[in-house]
Amino acid sequence: MTSSTTNETAASSPDDNAAGTRISSEKGNVLIIGNSGVGKSTLVNAVLGEDRAEASFGSEGTTKELKLYESEHLPFRVIDTVGFEPSFMKRTAAIRAIRRWSKTSAQQGKMDTRINVIWFCVDGTSGKLFEQTIKSLSLATKMWPSVPVITVITKSYSVPDRKNNIEMVTNVFSAQRQAKNLRKIIPVVASTFTINENAYAAPEGITELIDATNELLPEGYRAAEKDIFRFVLNRKRVFGQGIIATATASGVAVGAVPIKFPDAAILMPVELAEVNALARLYGIDKMENSQPFLDSIVDVGTVSSTAKSMLSLLKAIPGVNIGAAVLNAVIAGGMVAAIGEGTMYAFEQVYLGNKSIDDLDWLQQLMESRLSSAFIDKLKAAASQATEGMSASRIIELVR
């Protein structure tokens, strides 16, 4: 078969095709995944109706990088992936290639790379589906836990074997997490197969696959949006925890300075920097009238009666045999960490649309709850474990 680069694009530049024109954002994306040699490239050619993906009968798959194909006659694009090779290193490389492609979808302006349907290809002539293949599927598509899956049984030449193959796929999937996403199992013959000089297995199942995919696209659009949102939110949480850890370290450093620590106001610069950093992360600072929301958080953690009364209770912890500097470091670090955790939760609720930045009463109650009796008990426990000369990193572990 001949190979063509028309309308294909490597994973490194998923926004543009080989001719340099932007791919229409009105179409969905179908990710084809499976073991090397299972017939993915032949399937691509059959679905597109022309030879675009190189196919061969070699021991290694022909697709060396992820490539995207599209036809004006199809409502979706097809992403042909690197096949899973038997060797661990090659299989891992294939999984990473798909995950790299997927992560570009989380970037602003990368709508064209979102996966809406997954075709999981299984060789119908092998009669076996190993759990490792399902595991590879799960690892490669980890970013798309909601996207619908169609299992395509390729090389499905034997009519009697099709029932067994469908049963095989159903049974293996039933024990895997991906089972909830499996929508259809479709046997196909992608190209005419010569059985002998008098018998042929004609192409079939391709139009059924196209129709099934088209039917699943609306669900796939919603699933991709949901999965991208979840991915971005999780990344914000990771970055947010990093901000809180850094601010807590600053709080510990401020508290450990051997000066009088009369109230929580000394922590205002640290908490203000923490709140502002988290606000930028969640986009709260760009919202209209956000300043009162941000000010309320800092007030609760520094000059409020709650902060002052909590500090008084903590300064008189009975039975704690450590110097004032260590105790101050524990208290300061704990307060900054508590305000940070409360701030991140509040910002996340606004980001999710569950709360409004105008709901200052809810915010004040939330932040005050972070400095409740349970928080005091936590810091008392941390102070009881602290020792003279304890490192700042260890103090941070105790208070978080």
Coordinates of C-alpha atoms in Angstrom, one line a residue:
M1 CA 0.0 0.0 0.0
T2 CA 1.1 3.6 -0.6
S3 CA 1.7 6.0 2.2
S4 CA 0.6 9.7 2.1
T5 CA 1.2 12.5 4.5
T6 CA -1.9 14.5 3.4
N7 CA -4.0 15.7 6.3
E8 CA -1.8 14.1 8.9
T9 CA 0.0 15.7 11.8
A10 CA 2.5 14.5 14.4
A11 CA 1.9 14.7 18.1
S12 CA 4.3 17.5 18.4
S13 CA 2.0 19.9 16.5
P14 CA -1.6 18.7 16.9
D15 CA -3.1 22.0 15.9
D16 CA -2.0 22.0 12.3
N17 CA -2.0 19.5 9.5
A18 CA 0.9 18.9 7.1
A19 CA -0.2 21.6 4.8
G20 CA 0.0 24.2 7.6
T21 CA -3.8 24.9 7.7
R22 CA -5.7 24.7 11.0
I23 CA -7.8 21.7 11.4
S24 CA -11.5 22.4 11.9
S25 CA -12.5 22.5 15.5
E26 CA -16.0 21.2 14.6
K27 CA -14.9 17.6 14.4
G28 CA -14.3 15.1 17.2
N29 CA -11.2 13.0 17.7
V30 CA -11.0 9.2 17.8
L31 CA -8.0 7.6 19.3
I32 CA -7.0 4.2 17.9
I33 CA -5.1 2.1 20.3
G34 CA -3.9 -1.5 20.5
N35 CA -1.0 -3.8 20.1
S36 CA 1.5 -3.4 17.3
G37 CA 0.4 -5.3 14.2
V38 CA -3.2 -5.5 15.2
G39 CA -4.3 -3.7 12.0
K40 CA -4.8 -0.1 13.2
S41 CA -3.3 1.4 10.0
T42 CA -5.4 -0.8 7.8
L43 CA -8.4 0.1 9.8
V44 CA -7.6 3.8 9.3
N45 CA -7.4 3.3 5.5
A46 CA -10.8 1.5 5.5
V47 CA -12.5 4.1 7.5
L48 CA -11.1 7.0 5.4
G49 CA -11.8 5.2 2.2
E50 CA -8.3 5.7 0.8
D51 CA -4.8 4.6 1.6
R52 CA -3.3 7.2 3.9
A53 CA -1.8 5.1 6.8
E54 CA 1.0 2.8 5.7
A55 CA 0.3 -0.9 6.5
S56 CA 2.6 -3.9 6.5
F57 CA 2.9 -7.4 7.7
G58 CA 6.2 -6.8 9.5
S59 CA 7.0 -7.8 13.1
E60 CA 6.8 -4.1 14.2
G61 CA 4.0 -1.6 13.6
T62 CA 4.4 0.9 10.9
T63 CA 3.2 4.0 12.8
K64 CA 6.3 5.4 14.5
E65 CA 4.6 8.5 16.0
L66 CA 1.0 9.6 16.6
K67 CA -0.6 10.8 13.4
L68 CA -3.9 12.5 12.8
Y69 CA -6.0 11.9 9.7
E70 CA -9.2 13.5 8.6
S71 CA -11.7 13.3 5.7
E72 CA -14.3 15.8 4.7
H73 CA -16.8 13.0 4.6
L74 CA -16.3 12.0 8.3
P75 CA -17.6 13.9 11.4
F76 CA -14.5 12.9 13.3
R77 CA -10.7 12.8 12.9
V78 CA -8.7 9.6 13.5
I79 CA -5.5 9.6 15.6
D80 CA -3.4 6.6 14.8
T81 CA -1.1 5.7 17.7
V82 CA 2.2 3.9 18.2
G83 CA 1.3 0.2 18.7
F84 CA 2.1 -1.6 22.0
E85 CA 5.2 -3.7 21.4
P86 CA 6.0 -6.8 23.4
S87 CA 9.1 -5.2 25.0
F88 CA 8.6 -3.2 28.1
M89 CA 10.7 -0.2 26.9
K90 CA 8.8 0.1 23.6
R91 CA 5.4 -0.4 25.3
T92 CA 6.3 2.3 27.8
A93 CA 7.4 4.7 25.0
A94 CA 4.0 4.1 23.2
I95 CA 2.1 4.9 26.4
R96 CA 4.1 8.0 27.0
A97 CA 3.5 9.3 23.5
I98 CA -0.2 9.1 23.9
R99 CA -0.1 10.7 27.3
R100 CA 2.0 13.6 26.0
W101 CA -0.5 14.1 23.2
S102 CA -3.3 14.1 25.7
K103 CA -1.8 16.6 28.0
T104 CA -1.6 19.2 25.2
S105 CA -5.4 19.1 25.4
A106 CA -5.3 20.8 28.8
Q107 CA -3.6 23.8 27.3
Q108 CA -5.7 26.8 26.3
G109 CA -6.5 26.8 22.6
K110 CA -5.8 23.1 22.2
M111 CA -9.5 22.0 21.8
D112 CA -8.6 20.1 18.6
T113 CA -6.6 17.5 20.5
R114 CA -9.2 16.4 22.9
I115 CA -10.1 12.7 22.7
N116 CA -13.9 12.0 22.3
V117 CA -14.0 8.3 21.4
I118 CA -11.4 5.5 21.8
W119 CA -11.2 2.6 19.4
F120 CA -9.5 -0.3 21.2
C121 CA -8.3 -2.7 18.6
V122 CA -8.0 -6.5 19.3
D123 CA -6.7 -9.0 16.9
G124 CA -9.5 -11.4 16.1
T125 CA -7.1 -14.1 14.8
S126 CA -5.2 -14.4 18.2
G127 CA -8.1 -15.7 20.2
K128 CA -6.6 -14.1 23.3
L129 CA -6.8 -10.7 25.1
F130 CA -4.2 -10.4 27.8
E131 CA -4.7 -8.2 30.9
Q132 CA -1.4 -6.4 30.1
T133 CA -3.0 -5.0 26.9
I134 CA -6.0 -3.7 28.9
K135 CA -3.5 -2.3 31.5
S136 CA -1.6 -0.5 28.7
L137 CA -4.9 0.9 27.4
S138 CA -5.7 2.2 30.9
L139 CA -2.3 3.8 31.4
A140 CA -2.2 5.4 28.0
T141 CA -5.7 6.9 28.4
K142 CA -5.5 7.8 32.0
M143 CA -6.4 11.4 31.3
W144 CA -9.7 10.2 29.6
P145 CA -11.5 8.2 32.3
S146 CA -14.9 9.2 31.1
V147 CA -14.4 8.9 27.3
P148 CA -16.5 6.1 25.6
V149 CA -14.6 3.0 24.3
I150 CA -15.5 0.9 21.3
T151 CA -13.6 -2.4 21.1
V152 CA -12.9 -3.2 17.4
I153 CA -12.1 -6.8 16.7
T154 CA -9.9 -6.5 13.7
K155 CA -9.1 -9.3 11.2
S156 CA -12.4 -10.9 12.1
Y157 CA -12.5 -13.3 9.2
S158 CA -14.1 -16.3 10.8
V159 CA -17.8 -15.8 11.4
P160 CA -17.9 -18.6 14.1
D161 CA -15.0 -17.0 15.9
R162 CA -16.7 -13.6 16.2
K163 CA -19.1 -14.7 19.0
N164 CA -16.2 -16.2 20.9
N165 CA -14.1 -13.0 20.5
I166 CA -16.9 -10.8 21.6
E167 CA -17.4 -13.0 24.7
M168 CA -13.6 -12.9 25.3
V169 CA -13.5 -9.1 25.2
T170 CA -16.6 -8.9 27.5
N171 CA -15.1 -11.2 30.1
V172 CA -11.6 -9.6 30.2
F173 CA -13.1 -6.1 30.3
S174 CA -15.5 -7.0 33.1
A175 CA -12.6 -7.2 35.6
Q176 CA -11.0 -3.9 34.6
R177 CA -11.7 -0.2 35.4
Q178 CA -12.3 0.5 31.7
A179 CA -15.4 -1.8 31.7
K180 CA -17.6 1.2 32.6
N181 CA -16.6 3.0 29.4
L182 CA -17.0 0.1 27.0
R183 CA -20.0 0.9 24.8
K184 CA -19.8 -1.4 21.9
I185 CA -17.8 -4.4 20.5
I186 CA -17.6 -4.5 16.8
P187 CA -15.9 -7.2 14.7
V188 CA -14.5 -5.8 11.4
V189 CA -12.7 -6.9 8.3
A190 CA -10.9 -3.8 7.1
S191 CA -9.8 -5.1 3.7
T192 CA -10.5 -8.1 1.5
F193 CA -8.8 -11.2 2.9
T194 CA -8.0 -14.1 0.6
I195 CA -8.8 -17.4 2.3
N196 CA -8.0 -19.5 -0.8
E197 CA -8.4 -19.1 -4.6
N198 CA -12.2 -19.6 -4.3
A199 CA -13.0 -17.9 -1.0
Y200 CA -12.6 -14.4 0.3
A201 CA -13.5 -12.5 3.5
A202 CA -15.1 -9.3 2.2
P203 CA -14.7 -6.0 4.1
E204 CA -17.5 -5.5 6.7
G205 CA -18.2 -3.8 10.0
I206 CA -16.7 -0.5 8.9
T207 CA -19.9 1.4 8.3
E208 CA -21.2 0.0 11.6
L209 CA -18.1 1.3 13.3
I210 CA -18.5 4.8 11.8
D211 CA -22.2 5.0 12.7
A212 CA -21.5 3.8 16.3
T213 CA -18.7 6.4 16.6
N214 CA -20.9 9.2 15.3
E215 CA -23.6 8.2 17.8
L216 CA -21.2 8.3 20.7
L217 CA -19.6 11.7 19.8
P218 CA -22.1 13.9 21.8
E219 CA -21.3 11.8 24.9
G220 CA -17.6 12.0 23.9
Y221 CA -17.6 15.8 23.8
R222 CA -19.1 16.0 27.2
A223 CA -16.7 13.3 28.6
A224 CA -13.7 15.1 27.2
E225 CA -14.8 18.4 28.7
K226 CA -15.3 16.7 32.0
D227 CA -12.0 14.9 31.9
I228 CA -10.0 18.0 30.9
F229 CA -11.7 20.0 33.7
R230 CA -10.8 17.3 36.2
F231 CA -7.2 17.2 34.9
V232 CA -6.8 20.9 35.2
L233 CA -8.4 21.0 38.6
N234 CA -6.0 18.3 39.9
R235 CA -3.1 20.2 38.5
K236 CA -4.3 23.4 40.3
R237 CA -4.5 21.4 43.5
V238 CA -0.9 20.2 43.1
F239 CA 0.3 23.7 42.4
G240 CA -1.8 25.0 45.3
Q241 CA -0.3 22.6 47.7
G242 CA 3.1 23.8 46.6
I243 CA 2.2 27.4 47.3
I244 CA 0.9 26.5 50.7
A245 CA 4.0 24.5 51.6
T246 CA 6.2 27.5 50.6
A247 CA 4.1 29.9 52.6
T248 CA 4.1 27.6 55.6
A249 CA 7.9 27.5 55.5
S250 CA 7.9 31.3 55.5
G251 CA 5.5 31.3 58.4
V252 CA 7.8 29.0 60.3
A253 CA 10.8 31.2 59.6
V254 CA 8.9 34.3 60.8
G255 CA 7.8 32.6 64.0
A256 CA 11.2 31.3 64.8
V257 CA 12.8 34.7 64.9
P258 CA 13.5 35.4 68.6
I259 CA 11.3 38.4 69.0
K260 CA 8.0 38.9 70.8
F261 CA 5.1 37.3 68.9
P262 CA 2.2 39.2 70.4
D263 CA -0.5 38.5 67.8
A264 CA -1.1 37.0 64.4
A265 CA -0.7 40.3 62.5
I266 CA 3.0 39.6 62.2
L267 CA 2.0 36.9 59.7
M268 CA 0.0 39.3 57.5
P269 CA 2.7 39.7 54.7
V270 CA 3.1 35.9 54.5
E271 CA -0.6 35.2 54.4
L272 CA -1.2 38.0 52.0
A273 CA 1.4 36.6 49.6
E274 CA -0.1 33.1 50.0
V275 CA -3.7 34.2 49.3
N276 CA -2.6 36.3 46.3
A277 CA -0.6 33.4 44.8
L278 CA -3.6 31.1 45.2
A279 CA -5.9 33.7 43.7
R280 CA -3.8 33.9 40.6
L281 CA -3.7 30.2 40.3
Y282 CA -7.5 29.9 40.4
G283 CA -8.1 33.1 38.5
I284 CA -10.0 34.7 41.4
D285 CA -7.9 37.9 41.1
K286 CA -9.3 38.5 37.6
M287 CA -12.9 38.4 38.8
E288 CA -14.8 41.6 39.3
N289 CA -15.2 42.8 42.9
S290 CA -12.8 40.0 44.1
Q291 CA -10.8 42.3 46.5
P292 CA -13.3 42.1 49.4
F293 CA -13.3 38.3 49.1
L294 CA -9.5 38.3 49.4
D295 CA -9.3 40.9 52.2
S296 CA -11.7 38.8 54.3
I297 CA -9.5 35.8 54.2
V298 CA -6.4 37.7 55.4
D299 CA -8.4 39.5 58.1
V300 CA -9.6 36.3 59.6
G301 CA -6.1 34.9 59.7
T302 CA -4.4 37.9 61.1
V303 CA -6.4 40.6 62.9
S304 CA -9.7 38.9 63.6
S305 CA -10.9 38.1 67.1
T306 CA -10.8 34.4 66.2
A307 CA -7.1 34.6 65.3
K308 CA -6.3 36.5 68.5
S309 CA -8.2 34.2 70.8
M310 CA -6.7 31.1 69.2
L311 CA -3.3 32.6 69.6
S312 CA -3.8 33.2 73.3
L313 CA -4.9 29.7 73.8
L314 CA -1.9 28.3 72.0
K315 CA 0.6 30.4 73.8
A316 CA -0.4 28.9 77.1
I317 CA -0.1 25.2 76.1
P318 CA 0.5 23.2 79.3
G319 CA 3.1 20.5 79.5
V320 CA 5.1 21.7 76.4
N321 CA 8.8 21.8 77.2
I322 CA 10.2 23.8 74.2
G323 CA 11.5 27.3 73.9
A324 CA 9.4 30.2 72.7
A325 CA 11.1 30.3 69.3
V326 CA 10.2 26.7 68.5
L327 CA 6.6 27.1 69.9
N328 CA 6.2 30.3 67.8
A329 CA 7.4 28.5 64.7
V330 CA 4.9 25.8 65.2
I331 CA 2.0 28.2 65.8
A332 CA 3.0 30.5 62.9
G333 CA 3.5 27.7 60.5
G334 CA 0.2 26.1 61.5
M335 CA -1.7 29.3 61.1
V336 CA -0.3 29.9 57.6
A337 CA -1.0 26.3 56.6
A338 CA -4.6 26.5 57.9
I339 CA -5.3 29.7 56.1
G340 CA -3.8 28.4 53.0
E341 CA -5.9 25.2 53.0
G342 CA -9.1 27.1 53.7
T343 CA -8.3 29.6 51.0
M344 CA -7.7 26.9 48.4
Y345 CA -10.9 25.2 49.3
A346 CA -12.8 28.5 49.1
F347 CA -11.2 29.4 45.7
E348 CA -12.0 25.9 44.4
Q349 CA -15.6 26.3 45.3
V350 CA -15.8 29.6 43.4
Y351 CA -13.9 28.0 40.5
L352 CA -16.4 25.1 40.3
G353 CA -19.3 27.6 40.4
N354 CA -20.6 26.3 43.8
K355 CA -20.0 29.6 45.5
S356 CA -19.9 33.3 44.7
I357 CA -17.1 35.8 45.6
D358 CA -20.0 37.9 47.0
D359 CA -20.8 35.4 49.7
L360 CA -18.6 36.9 52.4
D361 CA -20.6 35.4 55.3
W362 CA -19.9 31.9 54.0
L363 CA -16.3 32.7 53.5
Q364 CA -15.8 34.1 57.0
Q365 CA -17.5 31.1 58.6
L366 CA -15.3 28.8 56.5
M367 CA -12.1 30.5 57.4
E368 CA -13.0 30.7 61.1
S369 CA -13.7 27.0 61.1
R370 CA -10.1 26.4 60.0
L371 CA -9.0 28.0 63.3
S372 CA -11.5 25.9 65.4
S373 CA -10.9 23.8 68.5
A374 CA -9.9 20.9 66.2
F375 CA -7.1 23.1 64.8
I376 CA -6.0 24.1 68.2
D377 CA -5.8 20.4 69.3
K378 CA -3.8 19.7 66.1
L379 CA -1.2 22.4 66.9
K380 CA -1.1 21.3 70.6
A381 CA -0.2 17.8 69.3
A382 CA 2.4 19.2 67.0
A383 CA 3.9 21.3 69.8
S384 CA 4.1 18.3 72.1
Q385 CA 6.3 16.5 69.4
A386 CA 8.5 19.5 68.7
T387 CA 12.0 19.7 70.2
E388 CA 14.7 22.3 70.5
G389 CA 16.7 22.7 67.4
M390 CA 14.1 20.9 65.2
S391 CA 14.5 21.6 61.5
A392 CA 12.0 23.8 59.7
S393 CA 11.1 21.0 57.4
R394 CA 10.2 18.8 60.3
I395 CA 8.0 21.5 61.9
I396 CA 6.2 21.9 58.6
E397 CA 5.5 18.2 58.6
L398 CA 4.0 18.4 62.1
V399 CA 1.7 21.3 61.3
R400 CA 0.3 20.3 57.9

